[in-house]
Amino acid sequence: RKEVEQDPGPFNVPEGATVAFNCTYSNSASQSFFWYRQDCRKEPKLLMSVYSSGNEDGRFTAQLNRASQYISLLIRDSKLSDSATYLCVVSNTGGFKTIFGAGTRLFVKA
Amino acid sequence: SQTIHQWPATLVQPVGSPLSLECTVEGTSNPNLYWYRQAAGRGLQLLFYSVGIGQISSEVPQNLSASRPQDRQFILSSKKLLLSDSGFYLCAWSVLGNAEAFFGQGTRLTVV
């Protein structure tokens, strides 16, 4: 079983749609969780951290379920510029071992 | 502010040739440093990480090695490249106690 698993997609959605991505992780001792965004042929960049209480940043909402060991990302009112690959990231204490999921590709169409 | 430099941006090397990719970080001290590889259409695979000068942890057995000769310098090397070494190599840094990683712009390596 992979340490971090994501649905690779692609997700093809129209502008304005709401889309949700899920990610599962295998190490119950994982401490830190993130969503990164990666544009084509570019380096990944942090989108948002994921906290146990859930957190929101504009149109983006991230949630963590430790009991079930999954993380989610919800994007509301999708924009064309949201088209990218979204990477789920799990890390142990101190960030010594940070594991990236393979990513979920999103295409937002006009 | 902190910055990370990685070069070259692209590289085409013949099978059997050596490799040296360099990464340097500015604006921070004693960072954790990482080398990742991303094969075409795949996720990032952690290759090496380092928590200090001369301290290297290898995540997967492979044809590559890493060194950290200075606090903010991380080098990825190979004595003889294989076709399977082709990919997008990313250097990253983080601060102890904070798992957020910041990436360099990557090196796209093609072994021919």
Coordinates of C-alpha atoms in Angstrom, one line a residue:
Chain A
R1 CA 0.0 0.0 0.0
K2 CA 1.3 3.4 -0.9
E3 CA 2.0 5.8 2.0
V4 CA -0.2 8.5 0.4
E5 CA -2.8 7.7 -2.2
Q6 CA -4.8 10.0 -4.4
D7 CA -7.2 9.6 -7.2
P8 CA -5.1 10.7 -10.2
G9 CA -8.2 12.0 -12.1
P10 CA -8.3 13.9 -14.3
F11 CA -11.3 15.8 -13.0
N12 CA -12.9 17.8 -15.8
V13 CA -15.3 20.4 -14.5
P14 CA -17.0 23.6 -15.9
E15 CA -16.3 27.0 -14.5
G16 CA -18.2 27.7 -11.3
A17 CA -18.4 24.0 -10.3
T18 CA -17.5 22.6 -6.9
V19 CA -15.0 19.9 -6.9
A20 CA -13.6 17.7 -4.1
F21 CA -10.4 15.7 -3.8
N22 CA -9.7 13.0 -1.3
C23 CA -6.4 11.6 -0.1
T24 CA -5.6 8.7 2.3
Y25 CA -2.4 8.1 4.2
S26 CA -1.2 4.9 5.8
N27 CA 1.0 6.1 8.7
S28 CA -1.2 6.9 11.7
A29 CA 1.7 8.7 13.3
S30 CA 1.8 11.4 10.7
Q31 CA 1.7 14.9 12.1
S32 CA 1.5 17.5 9.4
F33 CA -0.7 17.7 6.3
F34 CA -0.7 19.9 3.3
W35 CA -2.1 20.5 -0.1
Y36 CA 0.3 21.7 -2.8
R37 CA -0.5 22.9 -6.2
Q38 CA 1.7 22.1 -9.2
D39 CA 1.3 23.7 -12.6
C40 CA 2.5 21.9 -15.7
R41 CA 6.3 21.6 -15.7
K42 CA 6.7 23.8 -12.7
E43 CA 7.7 23.1 -9.1
P44 CA 5.0 22.4 -6.4
K45 CA 3.9 25.3 -4.3
L46 CA 2.1 25.2 -1.0
L47 CA -1.7 25.8 -1.4
M48 CA -2.7 25.4 2.2
S49 CA -2.0 23.5 5.4
V50 CA -4.6 21.1 6.8
Y51 CA -5.6 21.3 10.4
S52 CA -7.6 18.9 12.5
S53 CA -10.4 21.5 13.0
G54 CA -10.6 22.1 9.2
N55 CA -9.6 25.3 7.6
E56 CA -10.8 27.6 4.8
D57 CA -8.9 30.0 2.5
G58 CA -11.3 31.8 0.2
R59 CA -12.8 29.2 -2.2
F60 CA -10.6 26.4 -0.8
T61 CA -11.5 24.3 2.2
A62 CA -9.3 21.6 3.7
Q63 CA -10.3 18.9 6.2
L64 CA -8.5 16.2 8.1
N65 CA -10.0 13.0 9.5
R66 CA -7.4 11.3 11.7
A67 CA -9.6 8.4 12.6
S68 CA -10.1 7.4 9.0
Q69 CA -6.7 8.8 7.9
Y70 CA -7.9 10.9 5.0
I71 CA -7.6 14.5 3.9
S72 CA -9.9 16.4 1.6
L73 CA -9.7 19.5 -0.4
L74 CA -12.9 21.3 -1.6
I75 CA -12.8 24.0 -4.3
R76 CA -15.9 26.1 -4.8
D77 CA -16.7 28.3 -7.8
S78 CA -13.9 26.8 -9.9
K79 CA -11.9 29.2 -12.1
L80 CA -10.0 28.4 -15.2
S81 CA -6.9 29.3 -13.3
D82 CA -7.5 26.5 -10.9
S83 CA -6.5 24.0 -13.5
A84 CA -3.4 22.2 -12.1
T85 CA -2.3 19.1 -10.3
Y86 CA -3.1 19.0 -6.6
L87 CA -0.7 17.1 -4.4
C88 CA -1.6 15.7 -1.0
V89 CA 1.4 15.9 1.4
V90 CA 1.9 14.1 4.7
S91 CA 4.8 14.6 7.0
N92 CA 6.1 13.2 10.3
T93 CA 7.1 15.4 13.2
G94 CA 9.6 18.0 12.3
G95 CA 9.1 17.4 8.6
F96 CA 12.0 14.9 8.4
K97 CA 10.1 12.7 6.1
T98 CA 7.6 14.4 3.8
I99 CA 5.7 12.2 1.4
F100 CA 3.8 13.5 -1.6
G101 CA 0.9 11.8 -3.2
A102 CA 1.0 11.3 -7.0
G103 CA -1.4 14.2 -7.5
T104 CA -4.9 14.7 -8.8
R105 CA -5.2 16.6 -12.1
L106 CA -7.9 19.2 -12.5
F107 CA -9.1 20.8 -15.7
V108 CA -11.5 23.6 -15.4
K109 CA -13.3 24.5 -18.7
A110 CA -15.1 27.5 -19.9
Chain B
S1 CA 13.7 36.5 2.7
Q2 CA 14.7 32.9 1.9
T3 CA 15.4 31.8 -1.6
I4 CA 16.5 28.5 -3.2
H5 CA 18.6 28.1 -6.3
Q6 CA 18.8 25.0 -8.3
W7 CA 20.6 24.5 -11.6
P8 CA 20.7 23.7 -14.4
A9 CA 17.1 24.0 -15.5
T10 CA 17.4 21.4 -18.2
L11 CA 20.1 18.8 -18.9
V12 CA 20.5 16.1 -21.6
Q13 CA 23.2 13.5 -20.7
P14 CA 24.3 10.3 -22.4
V15 CA 23.9 7.0 -20.6
G16 CA 27.0 6.2 -18.5
S17 CA 28.0 9.8 -18.0
P18 CA 28.3 11.4 -14.6
L19 CA 25.8 13.8 -13.0
S20 CA 26.1 16.7 -10.6
L21 CA 23.1 18.8 -9.7
E22 CA 23.5 21.6 -7.2
C23 CA 21.1 23.4 -4.9
T24 CA 21.8 26.3 -2.6
V25 CA 19.5 28.0 -0.1
E26 CA 19.9 31.6 1.1
G27 CA 18.3 33.5 3.9
T28 CA 18.1 30.7 6.5
S29 CA 20.4 28.6 8.6
N30 CA 20.5 24.9 9.2
P31 CA 17.6 24.0 6.9
N32 CA 16.4 20.5 6.2
L33 CA 17.2 19.8 2.6
Y34 CA 15.6 17.3 0.2
W35 CA 16.0 15.9 -3.2
Y36 CA 12.9 14.6 -5.0
R37 CA 12.4 13.1 -8.4
Q38 CA 9.2 13.2 -10.4
A39 CA 8.9 10.9 -13.3
A40 CA 6.6 11.9 -16.2
G41 CA 3.0 11.8 -15.0
R42 CA 4.0 10.6 -11.6
G43 CA 4.1 12.0 -8.0
L44 CA 7.2 13.2 -6.2
Q45 CA 9.5 10.5 -4.9
L46 CA 11.7 11.4 -2.0
L47 CA 15.3 10.4 -2.8
F48 CA 17.4 12.0 0.0
Y49 CA 17.0 14.3 2.9
S50 CA 19.6 16.0 5.2
V51 CA 19.2 17.5 8.6
G52 CA 22.8 18.9 8.7
I53 CA 26.2 19.1 7.1
G54 CA 27.4 15.7 6.2
Q55 CA 24.2 14.0 7.3
I56 CA 22.4 12.3 4.5
S57 CA 19.5 9.8 4.6
S58 CA 18.6 7.8 1.6
E59 CA 15.0 6.8 1.0
V60 CA 15.4 4.4 -1.9
P61 CA 18.3 2.3 -3.2
Q62 CA 19.4 3.7 -6.5
N63 CA 22.1 4.9 -8.8
L64 CA 22.3 8.3 -7.2
S65 CA 24.1 9.8 -4.2
A66 CA 23.8 13.1 -2.3
S67 CA 26.2 15.2 -0.3
R68 CA 25.9 18.3 1.9
P69 CA 29.4 19.9 2.0
Q70 CA 28.1 23.2 3.5
D71 CA 25.0 24.1 5.6
R72 CA 23.1 25.5 2.7
Q73 CA 24.4 23.4 -0.2
F74 CA 23.0 20.1 -1.3
I75 CA 24.4 18.1 -4.3
L76 CA 22.9 15.2 -6.2
S77 CA 25.4 13.0 -8.0
S78 CA 25.7 9.9 -10.1
K79 CA 28.9 8.2 -11.4
K80 CA 27.1 6.6 -14.4
L81 CA 23.6 7.7 -15.5
L82 CA 21.0 5.1 -16.5
L83 CA 18.0 5.7 -18.9
S84 CA 15.7 5.3 -15.9
D85 CA 17.4 8.3 -14.2
S86 CA 15.5 10.6 -16.5
G87 CA 13.0 12.8 -14.7
F88 CA 12.3 16.1 -13.0
Y89 CA 14.6 16.6 -10.0
L90 CA 13.5 19.0 -7.3
C91 CA 15.5 20.3 -4.4
A92 CA 13.5 21.6 -1.4
W93 CA 14.1 23.0 2.0
S94 CA 12.2 23.3 5.3
V95 CA 12.8 24.5 8.7
L96 CA 13.2 22.2 11.7
G97 CA 9.8 21.8 13.3
N98 CA 7.9 23.0 10.3
A99 CA 7.1 20.5 7.6
E100 CA 6.2 23.0 4.9
A101 CA 8.7 22.5 2.1
F102 CA 9.8 25.2 -0.4
F103 CA 11.0 24.0 -3.8
G104 CA 13.6 25.1 -6.3
Q105 CA 12.5 25.4 -9.9
G106 CA 13.7 21.9 -10.7
T107 CA 16.1 20.3 -13.2
R108 CA 14.6 18.4 -16.1
L109 CA 17.1 15.6 -16.8
T110 CA 16.9 13.5 -20.0
V111 CA 19.3 10.6 -20.3
V112 CA 19.7 9.5 -23.9

